[in-house]
Coordinates of C-alpha atoms in Angstrom, one line a residue:
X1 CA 0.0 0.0 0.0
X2 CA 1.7 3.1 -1.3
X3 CA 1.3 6.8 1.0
X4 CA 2.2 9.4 -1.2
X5 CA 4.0 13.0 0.2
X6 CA 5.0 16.0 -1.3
X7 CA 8.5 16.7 0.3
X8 CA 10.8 19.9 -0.1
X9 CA 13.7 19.4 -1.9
X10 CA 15.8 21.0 1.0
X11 CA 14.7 18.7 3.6
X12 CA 15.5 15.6 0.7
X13 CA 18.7 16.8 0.3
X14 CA 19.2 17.0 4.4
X15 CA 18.0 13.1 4.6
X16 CA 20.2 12.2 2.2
X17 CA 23.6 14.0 3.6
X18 CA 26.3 11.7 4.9
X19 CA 25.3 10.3 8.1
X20 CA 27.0 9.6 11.4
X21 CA 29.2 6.8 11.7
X22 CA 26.8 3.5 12.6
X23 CA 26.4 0.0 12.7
X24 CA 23.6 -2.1 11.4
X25 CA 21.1 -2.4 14.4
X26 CA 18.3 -4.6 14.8
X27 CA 15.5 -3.8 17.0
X28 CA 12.6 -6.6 17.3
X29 CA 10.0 -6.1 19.3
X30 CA 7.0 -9.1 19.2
X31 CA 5.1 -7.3 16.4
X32 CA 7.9 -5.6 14.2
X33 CA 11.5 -6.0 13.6
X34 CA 13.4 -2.5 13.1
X35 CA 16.5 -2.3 10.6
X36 CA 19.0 -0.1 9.8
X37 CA 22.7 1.4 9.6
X38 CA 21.5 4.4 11.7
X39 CA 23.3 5.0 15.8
X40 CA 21.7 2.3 17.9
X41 CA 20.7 5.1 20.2
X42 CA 18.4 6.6 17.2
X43 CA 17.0 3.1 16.4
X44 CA 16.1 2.1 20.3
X45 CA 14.5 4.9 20.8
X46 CA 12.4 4.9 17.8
X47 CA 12.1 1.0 18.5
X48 CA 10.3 1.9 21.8
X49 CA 8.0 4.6 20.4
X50 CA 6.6 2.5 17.9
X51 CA 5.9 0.0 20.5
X52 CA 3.9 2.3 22.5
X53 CA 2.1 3.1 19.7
X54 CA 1.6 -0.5 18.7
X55 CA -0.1 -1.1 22.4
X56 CA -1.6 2.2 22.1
X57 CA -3.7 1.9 19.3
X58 CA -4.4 -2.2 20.4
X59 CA -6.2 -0.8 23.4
X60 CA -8.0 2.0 21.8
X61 CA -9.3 -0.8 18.8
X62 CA -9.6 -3.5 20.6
X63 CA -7.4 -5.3 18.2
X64 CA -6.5 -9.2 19.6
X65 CA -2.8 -9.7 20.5
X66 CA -2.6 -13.1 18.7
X67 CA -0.1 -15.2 18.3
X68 CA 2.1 -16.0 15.2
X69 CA 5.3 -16.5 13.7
X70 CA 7.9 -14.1 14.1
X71 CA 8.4 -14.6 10.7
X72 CA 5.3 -12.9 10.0
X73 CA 5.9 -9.7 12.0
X74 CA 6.3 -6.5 9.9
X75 CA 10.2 -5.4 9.0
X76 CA 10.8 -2.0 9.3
X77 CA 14.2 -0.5 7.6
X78 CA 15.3 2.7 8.3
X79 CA 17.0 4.0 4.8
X80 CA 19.2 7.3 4.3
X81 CA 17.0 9.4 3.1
X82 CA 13.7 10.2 0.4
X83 CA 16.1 9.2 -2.4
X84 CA 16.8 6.0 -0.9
X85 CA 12.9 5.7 -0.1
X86 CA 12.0 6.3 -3.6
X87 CA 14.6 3.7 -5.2
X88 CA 13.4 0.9 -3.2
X89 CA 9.6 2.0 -4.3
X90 CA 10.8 1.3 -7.9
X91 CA 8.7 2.9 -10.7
X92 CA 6.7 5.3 -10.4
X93 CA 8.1 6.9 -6.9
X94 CA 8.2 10.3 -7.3
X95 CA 6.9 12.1 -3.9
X96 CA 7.0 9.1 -2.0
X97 CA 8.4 9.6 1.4
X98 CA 7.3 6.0 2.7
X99 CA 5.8 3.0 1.7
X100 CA 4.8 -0.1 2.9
X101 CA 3.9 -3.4 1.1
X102 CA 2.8 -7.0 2.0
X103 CA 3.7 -10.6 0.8
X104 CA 3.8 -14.4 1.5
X105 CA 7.4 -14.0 2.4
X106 CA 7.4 -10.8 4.5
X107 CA 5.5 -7.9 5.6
X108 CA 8.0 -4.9 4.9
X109 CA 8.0 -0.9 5.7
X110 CA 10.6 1.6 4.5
X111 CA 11.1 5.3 5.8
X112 CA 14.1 7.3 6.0
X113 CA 16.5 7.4 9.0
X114 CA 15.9 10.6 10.2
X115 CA 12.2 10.7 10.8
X116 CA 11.9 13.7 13.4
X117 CA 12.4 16.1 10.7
X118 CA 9.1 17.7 9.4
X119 CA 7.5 20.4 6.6
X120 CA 4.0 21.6 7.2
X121 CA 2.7 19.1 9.6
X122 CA 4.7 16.2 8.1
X123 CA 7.1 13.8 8.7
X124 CA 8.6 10.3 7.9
X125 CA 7.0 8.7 11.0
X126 CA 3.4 10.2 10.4
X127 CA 3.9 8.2 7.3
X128 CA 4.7 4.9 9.5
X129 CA 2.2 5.4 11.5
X130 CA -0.6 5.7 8.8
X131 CA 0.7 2.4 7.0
X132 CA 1.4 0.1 10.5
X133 CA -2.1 0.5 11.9
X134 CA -3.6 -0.9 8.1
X135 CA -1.1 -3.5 8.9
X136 CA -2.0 -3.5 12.7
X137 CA -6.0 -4.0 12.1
X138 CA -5.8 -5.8 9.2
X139 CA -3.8 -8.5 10.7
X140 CA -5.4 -8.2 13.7
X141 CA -9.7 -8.3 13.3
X142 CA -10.3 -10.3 10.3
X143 CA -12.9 -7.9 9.3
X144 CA -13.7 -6.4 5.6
X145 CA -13.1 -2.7 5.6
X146 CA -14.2 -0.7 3.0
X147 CA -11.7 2.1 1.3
X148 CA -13.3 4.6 3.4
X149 CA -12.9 3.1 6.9
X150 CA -9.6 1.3 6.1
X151 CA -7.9 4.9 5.3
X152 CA -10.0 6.5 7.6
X153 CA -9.3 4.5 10.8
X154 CA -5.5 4.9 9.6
X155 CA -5.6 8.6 9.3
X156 CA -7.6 8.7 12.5
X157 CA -4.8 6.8 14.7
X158 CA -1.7 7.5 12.5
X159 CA -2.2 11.1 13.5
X160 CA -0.6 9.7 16.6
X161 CA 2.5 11.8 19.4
X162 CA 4.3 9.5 21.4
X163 CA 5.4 12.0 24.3
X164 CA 8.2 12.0 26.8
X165 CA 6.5 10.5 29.5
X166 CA 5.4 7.3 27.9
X167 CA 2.1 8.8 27.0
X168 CA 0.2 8.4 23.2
X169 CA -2.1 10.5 21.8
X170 CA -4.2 9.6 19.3
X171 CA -7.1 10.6 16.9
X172 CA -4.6 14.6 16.9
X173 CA -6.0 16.8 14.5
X174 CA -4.9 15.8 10.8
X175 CA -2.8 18.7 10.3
X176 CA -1.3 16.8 7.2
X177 CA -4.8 17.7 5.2
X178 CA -5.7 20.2 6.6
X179 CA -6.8 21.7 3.8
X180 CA -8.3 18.9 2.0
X181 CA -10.4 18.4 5.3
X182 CA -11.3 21.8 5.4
X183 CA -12.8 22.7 1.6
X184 CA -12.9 19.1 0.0
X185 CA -17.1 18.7 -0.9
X186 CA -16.7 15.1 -1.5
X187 CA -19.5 13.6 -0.6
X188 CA -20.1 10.9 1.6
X189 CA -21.6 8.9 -1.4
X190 CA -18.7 8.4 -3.2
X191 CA -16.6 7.7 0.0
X192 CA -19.7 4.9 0.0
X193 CA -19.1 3.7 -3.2
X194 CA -15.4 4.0 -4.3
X195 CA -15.4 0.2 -4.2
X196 CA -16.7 0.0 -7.4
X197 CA -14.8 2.7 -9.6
X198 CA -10.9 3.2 -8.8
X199 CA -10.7 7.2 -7.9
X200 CA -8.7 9.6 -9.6
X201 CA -5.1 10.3 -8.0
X202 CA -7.1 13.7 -6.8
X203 CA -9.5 11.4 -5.8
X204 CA -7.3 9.5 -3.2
X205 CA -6.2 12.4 -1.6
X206 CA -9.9 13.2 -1.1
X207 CA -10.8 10.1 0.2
X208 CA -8.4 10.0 2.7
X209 CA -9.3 13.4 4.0
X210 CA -13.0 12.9 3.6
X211 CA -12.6 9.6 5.4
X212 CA -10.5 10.9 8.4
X213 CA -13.2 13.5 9.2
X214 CA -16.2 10.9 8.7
X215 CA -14.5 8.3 11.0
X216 CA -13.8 11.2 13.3
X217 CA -17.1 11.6 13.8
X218 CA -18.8 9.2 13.5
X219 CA -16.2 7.7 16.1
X220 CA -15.6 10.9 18.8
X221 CA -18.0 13.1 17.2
X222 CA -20.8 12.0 20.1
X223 CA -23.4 12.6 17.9
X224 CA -24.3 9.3 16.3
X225 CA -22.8 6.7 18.6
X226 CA -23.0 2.9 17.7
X227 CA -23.4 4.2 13.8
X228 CA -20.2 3.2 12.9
X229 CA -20.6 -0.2 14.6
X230 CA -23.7 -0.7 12.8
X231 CA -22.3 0.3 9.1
X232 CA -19.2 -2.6 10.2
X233 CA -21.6 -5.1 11.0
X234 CA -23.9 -5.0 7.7
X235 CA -20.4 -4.9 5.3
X236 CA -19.3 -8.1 7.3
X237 CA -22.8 -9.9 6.6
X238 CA -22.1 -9.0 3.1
X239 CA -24.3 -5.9 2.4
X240 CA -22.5 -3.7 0.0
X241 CA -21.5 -0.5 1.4
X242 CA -23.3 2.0 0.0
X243 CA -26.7 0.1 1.3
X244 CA -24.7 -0.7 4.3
X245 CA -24.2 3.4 4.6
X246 CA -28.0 4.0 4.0
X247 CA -28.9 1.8 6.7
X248 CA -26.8 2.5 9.2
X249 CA -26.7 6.5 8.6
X250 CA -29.8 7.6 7.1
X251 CA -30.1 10.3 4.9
X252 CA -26.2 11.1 3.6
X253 CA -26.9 14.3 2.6
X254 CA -27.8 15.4 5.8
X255 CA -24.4 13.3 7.0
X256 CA -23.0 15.8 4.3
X257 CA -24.1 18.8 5.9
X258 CA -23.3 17.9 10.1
X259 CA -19.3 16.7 8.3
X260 CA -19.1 20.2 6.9
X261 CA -20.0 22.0 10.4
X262 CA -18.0 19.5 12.2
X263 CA -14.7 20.5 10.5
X264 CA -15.0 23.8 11.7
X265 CA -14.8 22.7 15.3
X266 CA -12.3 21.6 18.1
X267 CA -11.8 18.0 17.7
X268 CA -11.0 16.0 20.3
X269 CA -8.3 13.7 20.9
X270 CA -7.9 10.2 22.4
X271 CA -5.2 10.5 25.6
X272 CA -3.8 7.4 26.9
X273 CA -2.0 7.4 29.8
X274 CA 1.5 5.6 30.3
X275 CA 0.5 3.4 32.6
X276 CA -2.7 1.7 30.9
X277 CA -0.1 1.1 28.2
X278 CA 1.7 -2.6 28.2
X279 CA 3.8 -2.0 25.2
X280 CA 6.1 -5.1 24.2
X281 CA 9.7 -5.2 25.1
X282 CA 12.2 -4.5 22.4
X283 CA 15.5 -6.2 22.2
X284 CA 18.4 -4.0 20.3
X285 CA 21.3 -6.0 18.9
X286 CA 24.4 -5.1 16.8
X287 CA 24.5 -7.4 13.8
X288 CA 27.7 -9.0 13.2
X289 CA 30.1 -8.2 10.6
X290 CA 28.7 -10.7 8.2
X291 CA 25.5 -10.2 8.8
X292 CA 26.0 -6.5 8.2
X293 CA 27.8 -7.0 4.7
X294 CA 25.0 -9.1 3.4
X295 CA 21.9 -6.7 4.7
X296 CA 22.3 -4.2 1.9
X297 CA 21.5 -6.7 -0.6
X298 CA 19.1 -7.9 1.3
X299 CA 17.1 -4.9 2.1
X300 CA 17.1 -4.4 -2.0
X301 CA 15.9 -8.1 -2.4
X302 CA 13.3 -8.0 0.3
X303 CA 11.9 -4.2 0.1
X304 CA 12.8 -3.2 -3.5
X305 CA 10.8 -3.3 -6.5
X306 CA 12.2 -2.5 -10.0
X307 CA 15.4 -3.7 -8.7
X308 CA 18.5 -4.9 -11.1
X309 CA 18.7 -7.9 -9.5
X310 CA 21.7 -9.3 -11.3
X311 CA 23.4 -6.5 -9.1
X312 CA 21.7 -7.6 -6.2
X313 CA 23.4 -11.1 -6.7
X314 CA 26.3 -9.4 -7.8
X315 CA 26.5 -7.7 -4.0
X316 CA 25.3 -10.2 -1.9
X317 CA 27.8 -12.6 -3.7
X318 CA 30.6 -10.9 -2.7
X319 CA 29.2 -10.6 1.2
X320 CA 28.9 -14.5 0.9
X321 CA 32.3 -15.1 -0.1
X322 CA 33.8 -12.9 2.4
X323 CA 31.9 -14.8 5.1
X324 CA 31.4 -18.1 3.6
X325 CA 30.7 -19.7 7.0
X326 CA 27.7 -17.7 8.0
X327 CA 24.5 -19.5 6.7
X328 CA 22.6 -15.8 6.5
X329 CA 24.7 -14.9 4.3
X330 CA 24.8 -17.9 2.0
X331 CA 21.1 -17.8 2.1
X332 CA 21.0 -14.3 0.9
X333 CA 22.9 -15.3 -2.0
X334 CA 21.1 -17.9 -2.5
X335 CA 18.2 -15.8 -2.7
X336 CA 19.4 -13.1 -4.7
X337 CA 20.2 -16.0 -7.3
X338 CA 17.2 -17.3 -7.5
X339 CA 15.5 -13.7 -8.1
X340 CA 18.3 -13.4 -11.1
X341 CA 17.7 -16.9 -12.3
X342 CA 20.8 -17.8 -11.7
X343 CA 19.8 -21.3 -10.9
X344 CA 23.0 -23.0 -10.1
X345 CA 24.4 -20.4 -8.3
X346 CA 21.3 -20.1 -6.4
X347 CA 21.0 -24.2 -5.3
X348 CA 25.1 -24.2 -4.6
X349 CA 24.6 -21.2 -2.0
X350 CA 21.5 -22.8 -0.7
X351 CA 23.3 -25.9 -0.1
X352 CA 26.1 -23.7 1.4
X353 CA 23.6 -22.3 4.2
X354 CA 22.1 -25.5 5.2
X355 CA 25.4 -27.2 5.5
X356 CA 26.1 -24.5 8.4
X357 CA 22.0 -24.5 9.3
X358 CA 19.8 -27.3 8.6
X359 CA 16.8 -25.0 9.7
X360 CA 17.9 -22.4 7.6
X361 CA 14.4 -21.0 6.6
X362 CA 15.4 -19.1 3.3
X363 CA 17.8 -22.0 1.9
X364 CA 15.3 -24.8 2.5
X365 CA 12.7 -22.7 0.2
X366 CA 15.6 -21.6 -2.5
X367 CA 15.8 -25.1 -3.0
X368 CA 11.9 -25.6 -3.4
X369 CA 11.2 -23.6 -5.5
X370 CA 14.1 -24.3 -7.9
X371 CA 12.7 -27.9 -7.5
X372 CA 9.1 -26.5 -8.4
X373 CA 10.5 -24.6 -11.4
X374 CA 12.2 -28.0 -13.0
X375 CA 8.9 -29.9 -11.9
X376 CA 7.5 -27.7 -14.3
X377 CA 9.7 -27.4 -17.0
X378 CA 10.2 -31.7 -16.9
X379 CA 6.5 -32.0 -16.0
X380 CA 8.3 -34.4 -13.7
X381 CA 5.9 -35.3 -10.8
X382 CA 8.6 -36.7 -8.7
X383 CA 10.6 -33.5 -8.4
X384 CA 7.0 -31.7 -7.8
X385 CA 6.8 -34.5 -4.6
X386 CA 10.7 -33.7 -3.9
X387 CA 9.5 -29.5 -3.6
X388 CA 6.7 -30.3 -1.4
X389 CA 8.9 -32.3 0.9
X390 CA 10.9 -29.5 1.4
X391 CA 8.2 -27.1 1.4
X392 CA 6.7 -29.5 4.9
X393 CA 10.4 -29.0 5.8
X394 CA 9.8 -25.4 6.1
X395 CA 6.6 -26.0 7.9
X396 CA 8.2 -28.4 10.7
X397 CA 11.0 -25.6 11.2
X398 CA 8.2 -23.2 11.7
X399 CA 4.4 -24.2 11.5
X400 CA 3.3 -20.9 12.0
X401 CA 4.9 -19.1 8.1
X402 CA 2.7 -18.1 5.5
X403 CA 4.5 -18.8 3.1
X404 CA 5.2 -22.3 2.9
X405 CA 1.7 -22.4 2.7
X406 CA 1.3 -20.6 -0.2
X407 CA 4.2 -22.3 -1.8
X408 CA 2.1 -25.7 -1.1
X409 CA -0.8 -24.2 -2.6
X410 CA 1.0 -23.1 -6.1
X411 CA 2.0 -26.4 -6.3
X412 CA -0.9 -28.1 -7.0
X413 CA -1.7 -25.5 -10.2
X414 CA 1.9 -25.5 -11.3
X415 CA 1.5 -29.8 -12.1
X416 CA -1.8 -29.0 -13.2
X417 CA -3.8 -30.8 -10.4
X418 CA -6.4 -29.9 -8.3
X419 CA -4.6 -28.7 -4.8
X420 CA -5.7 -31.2 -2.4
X421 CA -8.1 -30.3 1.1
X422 CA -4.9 -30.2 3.4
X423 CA -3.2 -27.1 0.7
X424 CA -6.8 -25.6 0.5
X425 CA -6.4 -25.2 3.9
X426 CA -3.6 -23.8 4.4
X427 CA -3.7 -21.2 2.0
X428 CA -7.2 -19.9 3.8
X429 CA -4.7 -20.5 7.1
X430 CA -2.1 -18.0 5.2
X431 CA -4.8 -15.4 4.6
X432 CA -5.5 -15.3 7.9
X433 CA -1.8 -15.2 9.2
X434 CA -1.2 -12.5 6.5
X435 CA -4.6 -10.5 5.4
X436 CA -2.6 -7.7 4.0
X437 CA -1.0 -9.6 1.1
X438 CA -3.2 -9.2 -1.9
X439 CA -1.0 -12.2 -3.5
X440 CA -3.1 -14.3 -1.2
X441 CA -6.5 -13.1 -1.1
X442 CA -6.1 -13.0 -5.3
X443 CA -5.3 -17.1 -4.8
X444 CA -7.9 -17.7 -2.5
X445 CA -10.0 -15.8 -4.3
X446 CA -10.1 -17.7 -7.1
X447 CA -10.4 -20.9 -5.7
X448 CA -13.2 -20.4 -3.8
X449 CA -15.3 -19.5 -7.2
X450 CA -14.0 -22.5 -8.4
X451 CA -15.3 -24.3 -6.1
X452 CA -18.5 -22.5 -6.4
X453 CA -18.0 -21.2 -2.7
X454 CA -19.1 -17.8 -3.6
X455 CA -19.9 -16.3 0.3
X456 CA -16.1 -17.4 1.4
X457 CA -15.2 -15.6 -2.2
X458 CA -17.0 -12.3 -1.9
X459 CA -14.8 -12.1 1.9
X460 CA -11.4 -12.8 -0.3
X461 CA -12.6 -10.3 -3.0
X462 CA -14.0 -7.7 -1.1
X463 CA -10.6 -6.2 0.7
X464 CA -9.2 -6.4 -2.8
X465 CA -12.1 -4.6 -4.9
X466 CA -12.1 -1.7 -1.6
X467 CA -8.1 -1.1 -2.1
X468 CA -8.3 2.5 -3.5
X469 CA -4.4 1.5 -4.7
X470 CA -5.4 -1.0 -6.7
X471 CA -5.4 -0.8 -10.5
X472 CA -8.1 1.6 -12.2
X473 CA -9.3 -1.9 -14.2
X474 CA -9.5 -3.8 -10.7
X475 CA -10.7 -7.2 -11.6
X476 CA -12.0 -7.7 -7.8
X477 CA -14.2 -4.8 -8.0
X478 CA -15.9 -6.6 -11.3
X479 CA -16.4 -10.0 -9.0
X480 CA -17.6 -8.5 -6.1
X481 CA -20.4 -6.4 -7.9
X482 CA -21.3 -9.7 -10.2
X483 CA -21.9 -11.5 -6.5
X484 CA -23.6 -8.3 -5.0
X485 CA -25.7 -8.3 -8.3
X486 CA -26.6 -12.0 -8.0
X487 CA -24.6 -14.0 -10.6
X488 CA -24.3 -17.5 -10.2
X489 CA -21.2 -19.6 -9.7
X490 CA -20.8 -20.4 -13.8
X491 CA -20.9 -16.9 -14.4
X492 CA -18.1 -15.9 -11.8
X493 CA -16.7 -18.9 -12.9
X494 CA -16.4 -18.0 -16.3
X495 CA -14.6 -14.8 -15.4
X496 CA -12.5 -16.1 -12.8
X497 CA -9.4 -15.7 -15.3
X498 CA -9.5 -12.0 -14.5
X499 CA -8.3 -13.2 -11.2
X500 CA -5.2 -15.0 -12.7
X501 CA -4.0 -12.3 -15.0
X502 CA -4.2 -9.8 -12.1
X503 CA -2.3 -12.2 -9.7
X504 CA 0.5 -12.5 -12.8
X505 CA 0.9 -9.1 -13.0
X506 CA 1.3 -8.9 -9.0
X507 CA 4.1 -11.3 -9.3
X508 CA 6.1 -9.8 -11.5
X509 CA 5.6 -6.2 -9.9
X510 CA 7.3 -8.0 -7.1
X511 CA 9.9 -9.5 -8.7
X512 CA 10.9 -6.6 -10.6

């Protein structure tokens, strides 16, 4: 999910002067893992902010504290600078100060180092904030949440200060769009419906306002209490939202009219005290030296899209060759060769790591999916049962991954058989460990209309047809309305390739 910011050239050409000499530091906390080459003190402290914002925003939502892999948790890296920022976006990044994006393999955030810096009510960690509570709620409720709500309710709490005393406030006024809050006329109808027609860029922007002051109030404005509840409840028994509005709020152009006299209030705040916060411990290690040589390339592999990733095999080559006895390194490689299809390069490194690691997670999936790819090529069905034993190897060394499950899944469709129960299952088990990663709901999407299981598919579809990011052709959006309209399963059936092409497209935006 991109967040798009306007930033000064002056304070781009600050982020981006030389910094101080650092180490790589690693900060993991039990929902996030913080990385970067920044001074350790810089990275603790921001560590321990973002965790009481993390317990912050769990009390004030109600969000369950489950449990999962640590594999799973969201990886933050701390980059020098905008320019840094924008070349691990990849196409298309101009005025992006932050992003954050979501996959089988990892849940990843990048912002720039120095993120107390700010321009007109801005800064880097504003930007954090906005993207970790999507990743925060989604992860956490299992709920659908219309474009509205979803960038609403992360407007609402990513206007967030983490103060000196241990204290967060959240809900502060949106100073960011201000403006857009303050004249935007866009009514609450569209916010309603922008489901089913992508926005315009303008549009976004509008949207995001618009639905920060209508989750405002309809949330602290004490003037239509349990509303909001009520609007939640009809989307999730699978009312499309605009009817879903209707019910719940009555006539919208009188909701129009109180949203235009509430902006020119005082809004009010939510104050949490320190101690009804119980924000997770955070652990802040050095990495070692070859660690450290290897996490460049692997920040580009991991975070970075539009990547040359022959030069990202070409760097983390080198770091594995200088420290050929550390298995994170090797596995690096051995990832970074795979993404460069370098396939004997990649299976030698991978070999390499789990000589020193037998549990080494990346290695033992480099070597699936190489193993998948010649299942494939050979339409061998032994080397597709070789992949999958290593792909239940990577689920004995941790059960709780996505994306071995997903792995599992593609299997199946990549030998051209029907995946079995158990791989079914796991993929919906995936979805629910990862909710943010579109790859997912896309797969899981699709199988469910072809099993003619449209209820479980209209829940996979509907995140995907209310992402306000997602392409203006959004093939979700078309589903969703032919299930909200009534078509049967051969119809959706039918047009369940739209599904596929999307999900190829997907793919290779995140390998490139």
């Amino acid at each position: 999910m991109r967040f798009i910011v306007k930033i000064l050239l002056s304070i781009g050409l600050a982020l981006s002067a030389p910094p101080l000499k650092a180490e790589w530091i690693e900060a993991s906390s039990k929902h996030f893992v913080v990385i970067g080459d920044a001074p350790r003190a810089q990275i603790q402290q921001f560590a321990e902010e973002l965790a009481r914002f993390d317990s912050a925003v769990r009390k004030a939502t109600g969000a369950n504290d489950v449990e999962f892999s640590a594999r799973n948790r969201v990886r933050i890296f701390l980059v020098r600078g905008d320019g840094a920022v924008q070349d691990l976006f990849g196409p298309n990044a101009g005025g992006v100060g932050g992003f954050y994006r979501a996959s089988p393999r990892a849940s990843i955030a990048v912002v720039p180092q120095l993120v107390t810096g700010a321009v007109n009510g801005f800064d880097a960690r504003y930007v954090l904030y906005h993207e970790y509570v999507h990743h925060l709620i989604l992860g956490t409720t299992g709920g659908i949440y219309p474009a509205w709500v979803s960038e609403g309710l992360a407007e609402l709490f990513g206007n967030a200060r983490v103060n000196a005393d241990g204290s967060v406030d959240l809900a502060w006024a949106n100073n960011v769009r201000a403006k857009e809050v303050l004249y935007s006329n866009y009514p609450v109808r569209k916010l309603l419906e922008v489901s089913a027609q992508k926005p315009a860029e303008r549009g976004v922007f509008q949207l995001y306002a618009r639905g920060w002051l209508l989750t405002h109030y309809l949330i602290l404005g004490d003037k239509r209490d349990g509303q909001f509840d009520a609007y939640m409840r009809l989307v999730n028994q699978g009312v499309p939202s605009l009817k879903a509005g209707e019910q719940a709020f009555g006539d919208l152009n009188q909701l129009d009219n109180e949203l235009d006299r509430y902006r020119s209030g005082k809004f009010r705040y939510l104050p949490l005290a320190a101690s009804a916060l119980t924000p997770a411990p955070v652990v802040v290690r050095v990495l070692d030296p070859a660690e450290a040589a290897a996490m460049p390339a692997y920040t580009r592999l991991v975070a970075g899209r539009g990547q040359n990733l022959a030069d990202i095999a070409s760097d983390a080559s080198k770091a594995a060759a200088r420290f050929p006895a550390n298995a994170f390194a090797q596995a690096t490689y051995a990832s970074a060769a795979l993404a460069a299809k370098q396939r004997d390069a990649a299976l030698a490194a991978a070999d390499r790591a789990l000589a020193l690691d037998k549990d080494q997670m990346d290695a033992v999936l480099v070597k699936a999916q190489l193993l998948l790819a010649d299942a494939a090529a050979d339409k061998d069905m032994a080397k597709f049962s070789a992949a999958r034993a290593l792909i239940d190897r990577a689920s004995v060394i941790d059960s709780g991954y996505a994306w071995p499950m997903v792995l599992r899944f593609d299997s199946y469709r990549a030998a051209g058989e029907t995946p079995t129960p158990a791989a079914i299952a796991g993929l919906r088990r995936a979805s629910k460990l990862v909710p943010q990663a579109r790859a997912i709901l896309l797969k899981l999407a699709e199988e469910m209309i072809r099993e003619g299981n449209l209820p479980d598919a209209r829940r996979a579809l509907a995140p995907l047809a209310f992402d306000p990011h997602a392409p203006r052709d959004n093939p979700a959006s078309v589903l969703l309305a032919m299930i909200d309209d009534g078509a049967d399963a051969k119809a959706l059936q039918d047009r369940v390739g739209l599904l596929s092409d999307d999900a190829k497209k997907d793919g290779k935006a995140a390998r490139e």
